[in-house]
Coordinates of C-alpha atoms in Angstrom, one line a residue:
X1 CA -21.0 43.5 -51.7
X2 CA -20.6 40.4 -49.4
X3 CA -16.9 39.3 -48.3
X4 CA -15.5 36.2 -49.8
X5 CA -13.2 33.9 -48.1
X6 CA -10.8 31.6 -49.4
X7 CA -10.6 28.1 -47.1
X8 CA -7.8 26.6 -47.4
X9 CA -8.2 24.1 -44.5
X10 CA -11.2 21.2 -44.0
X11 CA -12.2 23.1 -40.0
X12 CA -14.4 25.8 -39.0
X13 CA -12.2 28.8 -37.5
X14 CA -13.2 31.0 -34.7
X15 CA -12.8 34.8 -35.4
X16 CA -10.7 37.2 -33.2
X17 CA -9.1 40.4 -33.3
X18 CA -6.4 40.8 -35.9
X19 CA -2.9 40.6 -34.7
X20 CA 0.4 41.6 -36.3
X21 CA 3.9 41.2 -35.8
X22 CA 6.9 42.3 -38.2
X23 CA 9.3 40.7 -40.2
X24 CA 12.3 39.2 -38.6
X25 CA 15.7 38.9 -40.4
X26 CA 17.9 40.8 -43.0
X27 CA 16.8 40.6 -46.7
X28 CA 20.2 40.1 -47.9
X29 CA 21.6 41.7 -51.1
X30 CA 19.6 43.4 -53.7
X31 CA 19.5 41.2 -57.2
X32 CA 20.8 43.3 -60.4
X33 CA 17.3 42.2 -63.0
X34 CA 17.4 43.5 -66.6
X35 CA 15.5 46.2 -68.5
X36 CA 13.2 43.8 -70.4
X37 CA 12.4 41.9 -67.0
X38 CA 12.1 45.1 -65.1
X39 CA 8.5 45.6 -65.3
X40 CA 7.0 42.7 -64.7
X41 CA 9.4 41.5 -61.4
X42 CA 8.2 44.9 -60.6
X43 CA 4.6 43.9 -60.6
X44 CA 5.7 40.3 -59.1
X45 CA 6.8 41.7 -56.4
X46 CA 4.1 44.6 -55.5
X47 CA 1.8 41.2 -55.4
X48 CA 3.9 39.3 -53.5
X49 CA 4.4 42.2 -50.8
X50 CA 0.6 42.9 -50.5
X51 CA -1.1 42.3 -46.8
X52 CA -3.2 39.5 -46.4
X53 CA -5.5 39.0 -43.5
X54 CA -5.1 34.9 -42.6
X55 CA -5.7 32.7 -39.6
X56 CA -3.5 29.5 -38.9
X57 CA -5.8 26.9 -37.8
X58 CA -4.9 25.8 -34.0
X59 CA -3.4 22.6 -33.6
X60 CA -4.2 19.2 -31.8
X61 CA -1.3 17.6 -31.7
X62 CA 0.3 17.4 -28.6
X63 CA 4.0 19.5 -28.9
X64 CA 3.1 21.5 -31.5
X65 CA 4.2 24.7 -31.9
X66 CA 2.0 27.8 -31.1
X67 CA 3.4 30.6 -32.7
X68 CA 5.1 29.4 -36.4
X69 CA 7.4 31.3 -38.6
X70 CA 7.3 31.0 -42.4
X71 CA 10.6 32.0 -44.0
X72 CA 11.2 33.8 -47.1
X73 CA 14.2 34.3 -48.6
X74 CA 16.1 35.0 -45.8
X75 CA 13.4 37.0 -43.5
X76 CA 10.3 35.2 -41.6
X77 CA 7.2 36.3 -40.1
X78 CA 5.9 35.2 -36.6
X79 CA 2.3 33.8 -37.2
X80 CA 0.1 33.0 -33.9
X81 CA -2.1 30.1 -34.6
X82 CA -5.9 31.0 -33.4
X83 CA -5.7 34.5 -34.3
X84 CA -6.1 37.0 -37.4
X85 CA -3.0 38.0 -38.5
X86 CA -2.1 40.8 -41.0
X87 CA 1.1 38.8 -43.1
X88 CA 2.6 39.3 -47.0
X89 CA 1.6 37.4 -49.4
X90 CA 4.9 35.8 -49.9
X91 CA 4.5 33.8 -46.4
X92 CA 1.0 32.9 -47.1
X93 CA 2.8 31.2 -50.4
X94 CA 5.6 29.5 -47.8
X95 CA 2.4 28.3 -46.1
X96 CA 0.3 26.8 -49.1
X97 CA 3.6 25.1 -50.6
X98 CA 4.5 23.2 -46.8
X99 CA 2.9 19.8 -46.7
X100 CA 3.3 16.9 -44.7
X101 CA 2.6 13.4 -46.3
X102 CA 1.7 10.3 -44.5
X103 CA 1.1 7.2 -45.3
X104 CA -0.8 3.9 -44.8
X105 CA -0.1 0.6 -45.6
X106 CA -3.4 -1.8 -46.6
X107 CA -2.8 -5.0 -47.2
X108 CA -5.2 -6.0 -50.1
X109 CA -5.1 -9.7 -50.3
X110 CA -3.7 -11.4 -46.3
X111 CA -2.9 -14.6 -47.8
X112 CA -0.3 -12.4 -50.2
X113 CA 1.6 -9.9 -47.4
X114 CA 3.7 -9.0 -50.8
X115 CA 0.7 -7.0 -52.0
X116 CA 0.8 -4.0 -49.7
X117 CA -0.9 -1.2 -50.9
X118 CA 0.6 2.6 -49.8
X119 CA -2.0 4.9 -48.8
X120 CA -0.8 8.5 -49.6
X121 CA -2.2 11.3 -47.4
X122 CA -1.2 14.8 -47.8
X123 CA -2.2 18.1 -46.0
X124 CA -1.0 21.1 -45.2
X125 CA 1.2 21.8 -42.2
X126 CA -0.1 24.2 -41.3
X127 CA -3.9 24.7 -42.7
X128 CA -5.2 28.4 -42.7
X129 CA -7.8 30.6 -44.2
X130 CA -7.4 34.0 -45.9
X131 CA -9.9 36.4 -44.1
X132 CA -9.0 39.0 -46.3
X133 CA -7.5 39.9 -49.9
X134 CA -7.3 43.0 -51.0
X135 CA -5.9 42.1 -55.0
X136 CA -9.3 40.4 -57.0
X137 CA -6.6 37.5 -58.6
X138 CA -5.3 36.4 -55.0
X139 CA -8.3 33.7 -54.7
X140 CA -6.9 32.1 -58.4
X141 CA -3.5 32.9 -57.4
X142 CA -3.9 30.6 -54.2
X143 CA -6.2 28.2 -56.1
X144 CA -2.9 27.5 -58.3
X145 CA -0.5 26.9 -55.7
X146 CA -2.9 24.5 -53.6
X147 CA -3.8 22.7 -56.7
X148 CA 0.7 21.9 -57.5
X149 CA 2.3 18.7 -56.3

């Protein structure tokens, strides 16, 4: 059965060895949940907490930062851009959901400056792929979050 990748970026990526490095920070306090909710925050977070294997596209702005870390309630993970890195799902979440917007002003009509138009770009701060998914509903699951506002 052939691989499928998820793309979440525009950019061909070059493949490298996989590289990890742990969590950094302190989780904080554990949240009391009830009975009736028990289960299925149970299951949210088994999915949340599975390893992903993602790249984080190099950059080519100038002052960028190399190594990024996505934070997640409380605790973040160092991410080398360029290189396959082995990271939870909850940070490649923290990754889809950053975006940076930009925008353009085009002036439709030069006799009528009022009339500027606002050319809305957004991408993602930081684009990556996911190499590997090991939970069959983590493709949709993505597909969902890239698709919000």
């Amino acid at each position: 059965m052939s691989r499928k990748e998820t793309e979440a970026h525009d950019g061909e990526l070059g493949k490298g060895r996989t590289f990890g490095l742990g969590e950094v920070g302190n989780p904080g306090p554990i949240e009391k949940t009830s009975e009736s909710n028990f289960v299925e925050e149970k299951k949210l977070a088994a999915f949340m907490n599975e390893v992903l294997t993602i790249m984080v596209a190099p950059s080519t702005e100038d002052g960028s930062l190399e190594i990024i870390t996505p934070q997640v309630n409380g605790m973040n993970q160092p991410i080398i851009r360029g290189r396959e890195t082995n990271v939870k799902r909850k940070y490649v979440e923290a990754l889809a959901r950053g975006r940076t917007t930009k925008y353009e002003q085009k002036i439709m009509d030069p006799n009528r400056p009022e009339n500027i138009h606002m050319a809305e770009k957004t991408a993602l701060t930081y684009p990556f792929s996911v190499l590997h998914d090991p939970n069959p509903k983590g493709r949709a699951w993505l597909k969902a979050i890239l698709a919000q506002p």
